[in-house]
Short mmCIF file of C-alpha atoms in Angstrom, two decimals:
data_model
loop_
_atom_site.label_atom_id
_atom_site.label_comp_id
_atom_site.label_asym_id
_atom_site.label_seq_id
_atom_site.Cartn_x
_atom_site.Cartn_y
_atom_site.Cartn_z
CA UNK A 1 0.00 0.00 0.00
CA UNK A 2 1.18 3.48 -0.78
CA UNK A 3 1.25 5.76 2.00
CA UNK A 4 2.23 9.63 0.90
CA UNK A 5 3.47 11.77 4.39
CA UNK A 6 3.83 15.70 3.82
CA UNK A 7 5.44 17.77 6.32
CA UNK A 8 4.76 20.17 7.77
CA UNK A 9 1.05 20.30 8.03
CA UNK A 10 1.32 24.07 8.38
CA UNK A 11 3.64 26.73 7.63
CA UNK A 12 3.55 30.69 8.30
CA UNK A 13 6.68 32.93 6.64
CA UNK A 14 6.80 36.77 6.25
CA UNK A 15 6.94 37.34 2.66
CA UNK A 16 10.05 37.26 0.45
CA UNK A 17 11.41 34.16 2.75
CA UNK A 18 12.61 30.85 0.64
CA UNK A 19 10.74 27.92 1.72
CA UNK A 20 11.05 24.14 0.82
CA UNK A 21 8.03 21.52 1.76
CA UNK A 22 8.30 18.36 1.89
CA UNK A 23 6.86 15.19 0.46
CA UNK A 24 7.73 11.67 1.54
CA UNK A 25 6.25 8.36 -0.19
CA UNK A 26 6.50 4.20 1.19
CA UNK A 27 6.68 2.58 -2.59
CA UNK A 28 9.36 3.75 -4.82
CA UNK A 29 7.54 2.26 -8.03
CA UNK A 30 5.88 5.60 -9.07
CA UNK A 31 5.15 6.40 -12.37
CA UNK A 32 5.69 10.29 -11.80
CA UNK A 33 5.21 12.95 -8.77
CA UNK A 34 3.27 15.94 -9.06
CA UNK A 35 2.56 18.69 -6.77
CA UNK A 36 -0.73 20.59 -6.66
CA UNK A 37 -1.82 23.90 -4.94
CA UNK A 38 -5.24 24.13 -3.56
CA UNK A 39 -6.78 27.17 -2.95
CA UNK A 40 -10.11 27.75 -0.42
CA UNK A 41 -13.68 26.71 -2.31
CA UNK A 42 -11.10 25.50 -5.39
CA UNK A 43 -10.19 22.69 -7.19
CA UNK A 44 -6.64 21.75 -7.71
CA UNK A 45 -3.61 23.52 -9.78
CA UNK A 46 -0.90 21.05 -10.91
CA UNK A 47 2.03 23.17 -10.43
CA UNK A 48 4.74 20.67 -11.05
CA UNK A 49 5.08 17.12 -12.91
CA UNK A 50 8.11 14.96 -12.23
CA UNK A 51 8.47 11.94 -14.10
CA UNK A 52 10.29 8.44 -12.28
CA UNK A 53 13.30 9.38 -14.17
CA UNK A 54 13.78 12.66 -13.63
CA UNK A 55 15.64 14.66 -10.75
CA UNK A 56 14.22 17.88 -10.90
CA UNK A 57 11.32 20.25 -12.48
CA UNK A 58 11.09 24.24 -12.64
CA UNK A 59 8.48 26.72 -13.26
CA UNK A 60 9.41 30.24 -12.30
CA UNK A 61 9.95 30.68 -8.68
CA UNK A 62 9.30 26.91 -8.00
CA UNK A 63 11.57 23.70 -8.17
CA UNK A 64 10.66 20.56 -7.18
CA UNK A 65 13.17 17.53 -6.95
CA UNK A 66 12.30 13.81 -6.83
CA UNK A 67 14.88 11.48 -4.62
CA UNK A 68 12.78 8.36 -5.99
CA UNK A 69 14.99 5.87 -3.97
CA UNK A 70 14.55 7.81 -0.73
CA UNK A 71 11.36 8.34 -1.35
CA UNK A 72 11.30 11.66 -1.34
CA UNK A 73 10.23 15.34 -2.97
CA UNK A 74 11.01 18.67 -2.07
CA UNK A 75 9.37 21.64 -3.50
CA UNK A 76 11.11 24.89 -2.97
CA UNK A 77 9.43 28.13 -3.26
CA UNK A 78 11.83 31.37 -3.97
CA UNK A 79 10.66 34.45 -2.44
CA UNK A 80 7.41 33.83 -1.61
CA UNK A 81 4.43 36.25 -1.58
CA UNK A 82 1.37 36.59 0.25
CA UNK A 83 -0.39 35.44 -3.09
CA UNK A 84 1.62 31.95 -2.81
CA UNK A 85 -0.60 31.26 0.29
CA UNK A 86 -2.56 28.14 -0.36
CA UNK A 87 -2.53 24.73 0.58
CA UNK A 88 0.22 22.16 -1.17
CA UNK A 89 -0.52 18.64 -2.23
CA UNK A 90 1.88 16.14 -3.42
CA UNK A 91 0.88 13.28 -5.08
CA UNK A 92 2.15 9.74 -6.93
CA UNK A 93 1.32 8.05 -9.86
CA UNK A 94 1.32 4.54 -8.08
CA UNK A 95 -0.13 2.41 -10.50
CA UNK A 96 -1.24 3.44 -13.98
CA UNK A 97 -2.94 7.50 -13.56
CA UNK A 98 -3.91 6.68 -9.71
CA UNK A 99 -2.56 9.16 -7.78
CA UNK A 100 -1.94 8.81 -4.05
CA UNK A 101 -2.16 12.44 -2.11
CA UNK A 102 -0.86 13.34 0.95
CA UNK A 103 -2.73 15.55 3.31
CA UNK A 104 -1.30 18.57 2.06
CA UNK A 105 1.13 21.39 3.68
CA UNK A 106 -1.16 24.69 4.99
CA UNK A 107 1.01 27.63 3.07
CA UNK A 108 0.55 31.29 4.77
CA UNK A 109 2.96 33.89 3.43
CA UNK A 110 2.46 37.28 5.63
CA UNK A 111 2.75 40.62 4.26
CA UNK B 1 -9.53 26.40 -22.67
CA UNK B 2 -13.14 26.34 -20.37
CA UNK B 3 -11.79 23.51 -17.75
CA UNK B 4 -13.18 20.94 -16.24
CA UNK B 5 -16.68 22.09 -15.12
CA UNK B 6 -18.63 20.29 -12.43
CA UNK B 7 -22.32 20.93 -11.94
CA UNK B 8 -24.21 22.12 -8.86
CA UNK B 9 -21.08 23.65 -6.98
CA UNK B 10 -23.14 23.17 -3.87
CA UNK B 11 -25.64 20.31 -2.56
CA UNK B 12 -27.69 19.77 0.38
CA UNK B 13 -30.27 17.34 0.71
CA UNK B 14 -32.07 15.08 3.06
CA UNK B 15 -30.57 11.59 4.13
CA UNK B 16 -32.12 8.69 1.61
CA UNK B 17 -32.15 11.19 -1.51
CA UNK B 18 -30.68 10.59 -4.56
CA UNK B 19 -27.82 12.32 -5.47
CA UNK B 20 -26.42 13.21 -8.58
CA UNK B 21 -23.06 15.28 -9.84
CA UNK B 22 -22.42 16.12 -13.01
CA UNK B 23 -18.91 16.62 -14.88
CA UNK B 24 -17.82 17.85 -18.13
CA UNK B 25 -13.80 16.96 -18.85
CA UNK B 26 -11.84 19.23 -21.21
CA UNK B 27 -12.57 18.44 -24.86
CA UNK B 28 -9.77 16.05 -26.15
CA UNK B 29 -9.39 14.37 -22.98
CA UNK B 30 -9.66 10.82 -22.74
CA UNK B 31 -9.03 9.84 -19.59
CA UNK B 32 -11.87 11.21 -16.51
CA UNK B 33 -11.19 10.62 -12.32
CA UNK B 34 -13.66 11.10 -9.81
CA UNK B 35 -12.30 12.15 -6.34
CA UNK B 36 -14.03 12.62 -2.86
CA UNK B 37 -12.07 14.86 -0.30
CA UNK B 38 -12.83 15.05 3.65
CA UNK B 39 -10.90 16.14 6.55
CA UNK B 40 -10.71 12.55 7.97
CA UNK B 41 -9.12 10.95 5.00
CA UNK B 42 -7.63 13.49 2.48
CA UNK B 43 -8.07 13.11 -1.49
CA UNK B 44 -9.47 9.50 -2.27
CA UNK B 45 -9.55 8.29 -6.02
CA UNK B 46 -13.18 6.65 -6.40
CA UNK B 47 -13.26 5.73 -9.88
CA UNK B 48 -11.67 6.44 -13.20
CA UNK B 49 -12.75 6.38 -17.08
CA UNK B 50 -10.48 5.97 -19.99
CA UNK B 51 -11.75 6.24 -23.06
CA UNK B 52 -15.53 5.97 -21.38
CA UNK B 53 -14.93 2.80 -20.26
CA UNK B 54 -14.97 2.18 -16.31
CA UNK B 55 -11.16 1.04 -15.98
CA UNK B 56 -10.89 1.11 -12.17
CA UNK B 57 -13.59 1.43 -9.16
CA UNK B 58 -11.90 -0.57 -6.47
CA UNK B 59 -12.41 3.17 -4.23
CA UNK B 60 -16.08 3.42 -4.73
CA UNK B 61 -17.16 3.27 -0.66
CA UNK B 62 -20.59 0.85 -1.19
CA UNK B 63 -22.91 0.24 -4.21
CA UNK B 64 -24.69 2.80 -3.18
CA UNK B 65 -22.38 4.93 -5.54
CA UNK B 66 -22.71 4.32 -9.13
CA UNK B 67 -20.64 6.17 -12.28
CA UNK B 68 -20.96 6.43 -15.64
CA UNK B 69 -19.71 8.13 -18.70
CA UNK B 70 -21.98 8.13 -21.97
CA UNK B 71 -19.50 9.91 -23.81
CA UNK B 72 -16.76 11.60 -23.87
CA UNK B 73 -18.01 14.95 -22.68
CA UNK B 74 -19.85 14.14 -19.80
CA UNK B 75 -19.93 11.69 -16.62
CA UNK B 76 -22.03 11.64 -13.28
CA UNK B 77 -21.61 10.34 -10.21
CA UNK B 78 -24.72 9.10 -8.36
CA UNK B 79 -25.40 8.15 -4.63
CA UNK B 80 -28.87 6.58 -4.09
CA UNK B 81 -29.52 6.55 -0.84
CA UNK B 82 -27.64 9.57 0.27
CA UNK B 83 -26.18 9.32 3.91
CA UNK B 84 -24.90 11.81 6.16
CA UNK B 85 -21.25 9.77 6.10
CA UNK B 86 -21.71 10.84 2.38
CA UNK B 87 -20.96 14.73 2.69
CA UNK B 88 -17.64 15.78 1.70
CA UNK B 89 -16.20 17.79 -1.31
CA UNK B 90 -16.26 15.47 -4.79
CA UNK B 91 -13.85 16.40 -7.48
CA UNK B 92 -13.89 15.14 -11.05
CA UNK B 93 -10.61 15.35 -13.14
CA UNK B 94 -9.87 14.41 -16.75
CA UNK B 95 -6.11 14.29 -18.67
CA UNK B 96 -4.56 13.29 -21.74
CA UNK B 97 -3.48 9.81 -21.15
CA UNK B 98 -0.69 8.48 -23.43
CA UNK B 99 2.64 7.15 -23.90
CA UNK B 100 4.08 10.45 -21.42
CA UNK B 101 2.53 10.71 -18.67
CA UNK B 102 0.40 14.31 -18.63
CA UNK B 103 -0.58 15.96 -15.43
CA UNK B 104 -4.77 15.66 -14.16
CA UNK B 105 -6.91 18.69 -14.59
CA UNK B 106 -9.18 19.10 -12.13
CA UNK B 107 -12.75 20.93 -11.70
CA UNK B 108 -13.50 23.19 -8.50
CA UNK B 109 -15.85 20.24 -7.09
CA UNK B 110 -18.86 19.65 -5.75
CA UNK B 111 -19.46 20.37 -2.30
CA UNK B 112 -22.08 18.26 -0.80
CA UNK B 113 -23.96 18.03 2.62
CA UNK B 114 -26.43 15.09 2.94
CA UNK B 115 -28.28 16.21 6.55
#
């Protein structure tokens, strides 16, 4: 059984601080990672796709890096604004398009 | 691009009513998910459609859930009888399935309350 941990479950930062989340998975056999951002009353954003045989993805101020034998993701936000506050999923593709979430990392970016 | 649009955005009924939410996937998509989210157990993958066809419903709770996709443009998700347990945020989802693997695009949900 796949089992996806994210820590922390919550995170405050005054704005323009660099932040990295973090994503943790049981079954290394993934077909890709992905991280998602959730905002309130929304469905989610994919923000980031990782495939198994990549180390790393980029989209502006966001990287995301995927340790597959660890078992492990990172997503690193540079400079983060108030309008970054959200809530973070990360998810695998365990099994053919089933994704496995974890419960998510609470983003608030103060002013 | 209109994205994936999920019909009502709010329910709230009585316990034992049927229940039914609608979802259109982006045109050109093949493949269509159908996700329930609560506070007690996160994002759950109920069911999932490729190419209309049911490929996968081991997360469907009872058989008191039923899914299906006529065509490609539009699915529902039905609950008959509703229960109380029932009420949490459902989210359909629909990608490009292929040889690369393409990320899931999903709708703003459904948000229902069975009292």
């Amino acid at each position: 059984k796949q089992e996806v941990t994210q820590i922390p479950a919550a995170l405050s930062v005054p704005e323009g601080e660099n932040l990295v989340l973090n994503c943790s998975f049981t079954d290394s056999a993934i077909y890709n990672l992905q991280w998602f951002r959730q905002d309130p009353g929304k469905g989610l954003t994919s923000l980031l796709l990782i495939q198994s045989s990549q180390r790393e993805q980029t989209s502006g101020r966001l990287n995301a890096s995927l340790d597959k034998s660890s078992g492990r993701s990172t997503l690193y936000i540079a400079a983060s604004q108030p309008g970054d506050s959200a809530t973070y999923l990360c998810a695998v593709e365990w099994g053919f398009q089933k994704l496995v979430f974890g419960t998510g990392t609470r983003l608030l970016v103060s002013p | 691009d209109a994205g994936v649009i999920q019909s009502p955005r709010h329910e709230v009924t009585e316990m034992g009513q049927e229940v039914t939410l609608r979802c259109k996937p982006i045109s050109g998509h093949n493949s269509l998910f159908w996700y329930r989210q609560t506070m007690m157990r996160g994002l759950e993958l109920l069911i999932y459609f490729n190419n209309n066809v049911p490929i996968d419903d081991s997360g469907m709770p009872e058989d008191r859930f039923s899914a299906k996709m006529p065509n490609a443009s539009f699915s529902t998700l039905k609950i008959q009888p509703s229960e109380p347990r029932d009420s949490a945020v459902y989210f359909c989802a629909s990608s490009l399935a292929g040889t690369q693997h393409q990320p899931q695009h999903f709708g703003d949900g459904t948000r229902l309350s069975i009292l």
